[in-house]
Amino acid sequence: MTADALSQVFAALADPVRRDMVARLAVADATVNELAEPYAMTVQAVSKHVKVLQSAGLVSRSRDAQRRPVHLEAEVLDLMTKWIERYRVLAEERFRRLDDVLADLPDDVEPLPPA
Amino acid sequence: MTADALSQVFAALADPVRRDMVARLAVADATVNELAEPYAMTVQAVSKHVKVLQSAGLVSRSRDAQRRPVHLEAEVLDLMTKWIERYRVLAEERFRRLDDVLADLPDDVEPLPPA
DNA sequence: GGCATACTCAATCGATCGGTTGAATAGAAC
DNA sequence: GTTCTATTCAACCGATCGATTGAGTATGCC
């Protein structure tokens, strides 16, 4: 995944409305009109949000007569998780190593010994 | 974690420069000047980026004379992962259930049988 | 005290974002 | 063919974003 694609995914999920949409789409596919129902917002605005999610690869569209149902694509969420976990694990390993160093310090090099 | 806090974390990581900083901070703490070195950007701009990461809770600052080293806080990354995983798992379970339904279909209700 | 180093604050600027209204397109239903 | 429903396109608007320049603050060193 390119840096730009990753930026798009993070940016897409930085909006609480779009995160709510993802949460609802995890349960079931939905049309733009269905998605719009709970929000105090025009259908056009919701359509734009869907477009952002789609261009980030988080959702796909299909066709059912006039309806164009929105479907959540879970793989992209997985790629995101992998990016985050890589650095979380790195940081936590570094933290653990620091703990080890401190625990292994022999008494005669202990910093700030009592006067 | 509140919706707004989560928005801040996602927004913070939506910028490739800030993601790169996180990647570097996962390896070692760094000062603003050290962080700024590889970028074609003023130190002030980097300072702003650090501020964004900090207000999202992704990094903390300490003090060492004039230096104010930046330290990555891995716990927030973990919270983020948990949010994503919840919906990824939900979506994938739904996908799996659909597969099961299709597999369990008795022959006489099979859609589109050969003519 | 005087100077260098590390960093932040404030004002500014163009670009992007999230929303609106209004018009247009595509398909179903009558 | 007209009308209703679902959705999108286009233009606009205020707010926020990412960056700049220029000035200000804090600490260490001589």
Tab-separated table of C-alpha atoms (C1' of nucleotides) in Angstrom:
chain	number	residue	atom	x	y	z
A	1	MET	CA	0.000	0.000	0.000
A	2	THR	CA	1.464	3.350	-1.030
A	3	ALA	CA	1.899	6.209	1.452
A	4	ASP	CA	-0.832	8.137	-0.280
A	5	ALA	CA	-3.316	5.273	-0.170
A	6	LEU	CA	-2.680	4.858	3.539
A	7	SER	CA	-3.210	8.591	4.032
A	8	GLN	CA	-6.557	8.305	2.296
A	9	VAL	CA	-7.692	5.483	4.571
A	10	PHE	CA	-6.682	7.285	7.759
A	11	ALA	CA	-8.256	10.537	6.531
A	12	ALA	CA	-11.459	8.698	5.642
A	13	LEU	CA	-11.769	7.339	9.182
A	14	ALA	CA	-10.862	10.673	10.782
A	15	ASP	CA	-14.481	11.801	10.377
A	16	PRO	CA	-16.968	10.553	13.022
A	17	VAL	CA	-19.802	10.340	10.489
A	18	ARG	CA	-17.733	8.129	8.197
A	19	ARG	CA	-16.623	5.954	11.130
A	20	ASP	CA	-20.273	5.545	12.086
A	21	MET	CA	-21.055	4.529	8.519
A	22	VAL	CA	-18.293	1.926	8.611
A	23	ALA	CA	-19.663	0.597	11.883
A	24	ARG	CA	-23.132	0.255	10.370
A	25	LEU	CA	-21.827	-1.238	7.131
A	26	ALA	CA	-19.962	-3.864	9.148
A	27	VAL	CA	-23.406	-5.169	10.130
A	28	ALA	CA	-25.118	-4.897	6.757
A	29	ASP	CA	-24.784	-3.334	3.318
A	30	ALA	CA	-26.862	-0.178	2.863
A	31	THR	CA	-27.901	2.349	0.225
A	32	VAL	CA	-27.004	6.033	0.390
A	33	ASN	CA	-30.578	6.862	1.434
A	34	GLU	CA	-30.524	4.275	4.202
A	35	LEU	CA	-27.161	5.534	5.397
A	36	ALA	CA	-28.424	9.121	5.384
A	37	GLU	CA	-31.500	8.429	7.491
A	38	PRO	CA	-30.042	8.932	11.009
A	39	TYR	CA	-27.996	12.030	10.188
A	40	ALA	CA	-29.065	15.684	10.212
A	41	MET	CA	-27.498	16.137	6.818
A	42	THR	CA	-28.555	16.153	3.168
A	43	VAL	CA	-28.370	12.998	1.060
A	44	GLN	CA	-25.818	14.767	-1.138
A	45	ALA	CA	-23.476	15.185	1.818
A	46	VAL	CA	-23.822	11.485	2.643
A	47	SER	CA	-23.140	10.639	-0.997
A	48	LYS	CA	-19.902	12.619	-0.712
A	49	HIS	CA	-18.906	10.738	2.437
A	50	VAL	CA	-19.483	7.438	0.663
A	51	LYS	CA	-17.314	8.655	-2.198
A	52	VAL	CA	-14.496	9.386	0.251
A	53	LEU	CA	-14.797	5.902	1.755
A	54	GLN	CA	-14.865	4.395	-1.722
A	55	SER	CA	-11.808	6.217	-3.043
A	56	ALA	CA	-9.985	5.053	0.096
A	57	GLY	CA	-10.928	1.490	-0.868
A	58	LEU	CA	-12.948	1.003	2.311
A	59	VAL	CA	-16.225	0.343	0.499
A	60	SER	CA	-17.401	-0.835	-2.902
A	61	ARG	CA	-20.634	-0.195	-4.763
A	62	SER	CA	-22.920	-2.501	-6.709
A	63	ARG	CA	-26.125	-1.911	-8.627
A	64	ASP	CA	-29.687	-3.017	-7.889
A	65	ALA	CA	-32.053	-1.068	-10.180
A	66	GLN	CA	-31.804	2.599	-9.097
A	67	ARG	CA	-30.159	1.568	-5.844
A	68	ARG	CA	-26.378	1.428	-5.528
A	69	PRO	CA	-25.759	-0.475	-2.278
A	70	VAL	CA	-22.570	0.227	-0.336
A	71	HIS	CA	-20.480	-2.730	0.842
A	72	LEU	CA	-17.683	-2.630	3.400
A	73	GLU	CA	-14.325	-4.021	2.242
A	74	ALA	CA	-12.671	-5.528	5.317
A	75	GLU	CA	-9.256	-6.143	3.734
A	76	VAL	CA	-8.310	-2.471	3.811
A	77	LEU	CA	-9.031	-2.373	7.536
A	78	ASP	CA	-6.621	-5.268	7.862
A	79	LEU	CA	-3.858	-3.423	5.991
A	80	MET	CA	-4.380	-0.468	8.298
A	81	THR	CA	-4.117	-2.621	11.381
A	82	LYS	CA	-0.880	-4.111	10.093
A	83	TRP	CA	0.680	-0.659	9.663
A	84	ILE	CA	-0.260	0.385	13.176
A	85	GLU	CA	0.771	-2.877	14.804
A	86	ARG	CA	4.213	-2.790	13.242
A	87	TYR	CA	5.108	0.398	15.089
A	88	ARG	CA	3.221	-0.385	18.273
A	89	VAL	CA	5.157	-3.653	18.603
A	90	LEU	CA	8.454	-1.887	17.836
A	91	ALA	CA	7.787	0.768	20.469
A	92	GLU	CA	6.725	-1.758	23.081
A	93	GLU	CA	9.740	-3.966	22.446
A	94	ARG	CA	11.964	-0.955	22.922
A	95	PHE	CA	10.163	-0.207	26.183
A	96	ARG	CA	10.630	-3.815	27.326
A	97	ARG	CA	14.341	-3.750	26.469
A	98	LEU	CA	14.758	-0.604	28.543
A	99	ASP	CA	13.146	-2.390	31.456
A	100	ASP	CA	15.565	-5.281	30.999
A	101	VAL	CA	18.575	-2.972	30.985
A	102	LEU	CA	17.453	-1.318	34.176
A	103	ALA	CA	16.795	-4.673	35.862
A	104	ASP	CA	20.234	-6.011	34.826
A	105	LEU	CA	22.220	-3.029	36.116
A	106	PRO	CA	24.933	-4.282	38.489
A	107	ASP	CA	24.965	-2.494	41.861
A	108	ASP	CA	28.298	-0.690	41.296
A	109	VAL	CA	27.092	1.216	38.238
A	110	GLU	CA	23.729	2.124	39.685
A	111	PRO	CA	22.985	5.774	38.866
A	112	LEU	CA	22.613	8.296	41.698
A	113	PRO	CA	23.757	6.122	44.600
A	114	PRO	CA	22.755	7.354	48.075
A	115	ALA	CA	25.221	9.911	49.500
B	1	MET	CA	-12.108	6.829	24.054
B	2	THR	CA	-14.498	9.532	22.850
B	3	ALA	CA	-15.437	9.893	19.203
B	4	ASP	CA	-13.551	13.155	19.026
B	5	ALA	CA	-10.373	11.682	20.507
B	6	LEU	CA	-10.500	8.876	17.964
B	7	SER	CA	-10.980	11.418	15.184
B	8	GLN	CA	-7.872	13.231	16.352
B	9	VAL	CA	-5.778	10.063	16.260
B	10	PHE	CA	-6.928	9.086	12.774
B	11	ALA	CA	-6.447	12.643	11.512
B	12	ALA	CA	-2.958	12.751	13.026
B	13	LEU	CA	-1.945	9.619	11.115
B	14	ALA	CA	-3.575	10.778	7.883
B	15	ASP	CA	-0.458	12.850	7.119
B	16	PRO	CA	2.522	10.971	5.626
B	17	VAL	CA	5.048	13.195	7.418
B	18	ARG	CA	3.455	12.465	10.784
B	19	ARG	CA	3.298	8.737	10.012
B	20	ASP	CA	6.990	8.832	9.172
B	21	MET	CA	7.669	10.573	12.479
B	22	VAL	CA	5.751	7.867	14.316
B	23	ALA	CA	7.766	5.219	12.489
B	24	ARG	CA	11.019	6.891	13.517
B	25	LEU	CA	9.863	7.489	17.088
B	26	ALA	CA	9.009	3.803	17.387
B	27	VAL	CA	12.754	3.174	17.100
B	28	ALA	CA	13.988	5.982	19.352
B	29	ASP	CA	12.878	9.197	21.034
B	30	ALA	CA	13.938	12.346	19.178
B	31	THR	CA	13.968	16.122	19.502
B	32	VAL	CA	12.106	18.447	17.153
B	33	ASN	CA	15.379	19.381	15.461
B	34	GLU	CA	16.325	15.743	14.958
B	35	LEU	CA	12.883	14.973	13.602
B	36	ALA	CA	13.093	17.941	11.224
B	37	GLU	CA	16.444	16.964	9.721
B	38	PRO	CA	15.271	14.687	6.849
B	39	TYR	CA	12.362	16.893	5.731
B	40	ALA	CA	12.385	19.807	3.298
B	41	MET	CA	10.409	21.856	5.774
B	42	THR	CA	11.033	24.464	8.464
B	43	VAL	CA	11.514	23.474	12.097
B	44	GLN	CA	8.347	25.411	12.942
B	45	ALA	CA	6.307	23.198	10.634
B	46	VAL	CA	7.758	20.097	12.288
B	47	SER	CA	6.974	21.585	15.693
B	48	LYS	CA	3.357	21.933	14.580
B	49	HIS	CA	3.257	18.311	13.438
B	50	VAL	CA	4.557	17.212	16.824
B	51	LYS	CA	1.850	19.282	18.474
B	52	VAL	CA	-0.800	17.486	16.425
B	53	LEU	CA	0.609	14.106	17.438
B	54	GLN	CA	0.755	15.227	21.047
B	55	SER	CA	-2.813	16.523	21.241
B	56	ALA	CA	-3.923	13.206	19.747
B	57	GLY	CA	-2.129	11.485	22.631
B	58	LEU	CA	0.270	9.689	20.298
B	59	VAL	CA	3.405	11.255	21.762
B	60	SER	CA	4.502	12.901	25.000
B	61	ARG	CA	7.212	15.451	25.663
B	62	SER	CA	9.828	15.639	28.411
B	63	ARG	CA	12.521	18.160	29.187
B	64	ASP	CA	16.322	17.857	28.993
B	65	ALA	CA	17.794	21.378	29.259
B	66	GLN	CA	16.701	23.263	26.116
B	67	ARG	CA	15.756	19.999	24.469
B	68	ARG	CA	12.193	18.690	24.658
B	69	PRO	CA	12.447	15.072	23.437
B	70	VAL	CA	9.405	13.479	21.813
B	71	HIS	CA	8.361	10.012	23.005
B	72	LEU	CA	5.903	7.682	21.250
B	73	GLU	CA	2.977	6.475	23.361
B	74	ALA	CA	2.115	3.003	22.123
B	75	GLU	CA	-1.128	2.612	24.080
B	76	VAL	CA	-3.050	4.955	21.786
B	77	LEU	CA	-2.001	2.872	18.791
B	78	ASP	CA	-3.479	-0.098	20.612
B	79	LEU	CA	-6.819	1.659	21.157
B	80	MET	CA	-6.889	2.494	17.478
B	81	THR	CA	-6.248	-1.101	16.493
B	82	LYS	CA	-9.063	-2.243	18.746
B	83	TRP	CA	-11.542	0.099	17.063
B	84	ILE	CA	-10.575	-1.113	13.596
B	85	GLU	CA	-10.477	-4.786	14.520
B	86	ARG	CA	-13.964	-4.686	16.005
B	87	TYR	CA	-15.500	-3.790	12.652
B	88	ARG	CA	-13.144	-5.843	10.530
B	89	VAL	CA	-14.067	-8.957	12.534
B	90	LEU	CA	-17.773	-8.110	12.341
B	91	ALA	CA	-17.598	-7.654	8.569
B	92	GLU	CA	-15.629	-10.842	8.057
B	93	GLU	CA	-17.974	-12.881	10.233
B	94	ARG	CA	-20.876	-11.616	8.203
B	95	PHE	CA	-19.019	-12.634	5.038
B	96	ARG	CA	-18.333	-16.095	6.483
B	97	ARG	CA	-21.991	-16.532	7.466
B	98	LEU	CA	-23.034	-15.712	3.914
B	99	ASP	CA	-20.662	-18.395	2.665
B	100	ASP	CA	-22.224	-20.885	5.082
B	101	VAL	CA	-25.728	-20.055	3.893
B	102	LEU	CA	-24.713	-20.593	0.276
B	103	ALA	CA	-22.966	-23.862	1.110
B	104	ASP	CA	-25.983	-25.173	3.040
B	105	LEU	CA	-28.490	-24.458	0.288
B	106	PRO	CA	-30.401	-27.676	-0.565
B	107	ASP	CA	-30.229	-28.599	-4.248
B	108	ASP	CA	-33.902	-27.872	-4.989
B	109	VAL	CA	-33.607	-24.191	-4.109
B	110	GLU	CA	-30.333	-23.662	-5.883
B	111	PRO	CA	-30.465	-20.429	-7.861
B	112	LEU	CA	-30.124	-20.515	-11.659
B	113	PRO	CA	-30.083	-24.307	-12.217
B	114	PRO	CA	-28.720	-25.468	-15.564
B	115	ALA	CA	-31.356	-25.421	-18.310
C	1	DG	C1'	26.215	39.792	30.695
C	2	DG	C1'	26.275	38.209	25.938
C	3	DC	C1'	25.702	34.796	22.549
C	4	DA	C1'	24.298	30.393	20.553
C	5	DT	C1'	20.942	26.628	20.629
C	6	DA	C1'	16.295	24.582	20.886
C	7	DC	C1'	11.915	25.510	20.506
C	8	DT	C1'	7.343	28.041	20.275
C	9	DC	C1'	3.990	31.841	19.161
C	10	DA	C1'	1.572	34.796	15.843
C	11	DA	C1'	0.128	36.281	11.511
C	12	DT	C1'	-0.502	35.112	6.887
C	13	DC	C1'	-1.670	32.366	2.619
C	14	DG	C1'	-3.401	29.003	-0.679
C	15	DA	C1'	-5.620	24.443	-0.672
C	16	DT	C1'	-8.639	21.176	0.955
C	17	DC	C1'	-12.862	19.807	3.658
C	18	DG	C1'	-17.620	19.345	5.100
C	19	DG	C1'	-21.602	21.103	4.306
C	20	DT	C1'	-25.316	23.605	1.535
C	21	DT	C1'	-28.663	24.493	-2.622
C	22	DG	C1'	-30.121	23.595	-7.216
C	23	DA	C1'	-30.037	21.065	-11.377
C	24	DA	C1'	-29.258	16.714	-13.824
C	25	DT	C1'	-29.244	11.617	-14.693
C	26	DA	C1'	-31.020	6.693	-14.426
C	27	DG	C1'	-34.348	3.478	-13.690
C	28	DA	C1'	-39.325	1.818	-11.996
C	29	DA	C1'	-44.000	2.353	-11.824
C	30	DC	C1'	-48.136	3.889	-13.502
D	1	DG	C1'	-44.721	9.406	-21.725
D	2	DT	C1'	-45.007	11.288	-17.354
D	3	DT	C1'	-43.936	10.911	-12.736
D	4	DC	C1'	-41.642	9.141	-8.598
D	5	DT	C1'	-37.395	7.431	-6.401
D	6	DA	C1'	-32.398	7.003	-5.863
D	7	DT	C1'	-28.403	9.091	-6.689
D	8	DT	C1'	-24.960	12.235	-8.495
D	9	DC	C1'	-22.920	16.624	-10.440
D	10	DA	C1'	-21.732	21.551	-10.004
D	11	DA	C1'	-21.142	25.748	-7.806
D	12	DC	C1'	-20.592	27.994	-3.669
D	13	DC	C1'	-19.191	29.070	1.356
D	14	DG	C1'	-16.993	29.168	5.825
D	15	DA	C1'	-13.610	26.514	8.529
D	16	DT	C1'	-9.628	23.978	9.035
D	17	DC	C1'	-4.953	22.440	7.331
D	18	DG	C1'	-0.129	22.536	6.047
D	19	DA	C1'	3.181	25.451	5.233
D	20	DT	C1'	5.689	29.972	5.389
D	21	DT	C1'	8.143	34.203	7.641
D	22	DG	C1'	9.321	36.858	11.574
D	23	DA	C1'	9.564	37.572	16.333
D	24	DG	C1'	9.789	35.811	21.062
D	25	DT	C1'	11.094	32.583	25.045
D	26	DA	C1'	14.115	29.379	27.665
D	27	DT	C1'	18.324	27.235	28.699
D	28	DG	C1'	23.417	26.307	28.433
D	29	DC	C1'	28.128	28.033	27.631
D	30	DC	C1'	31.867	31.418	27.614
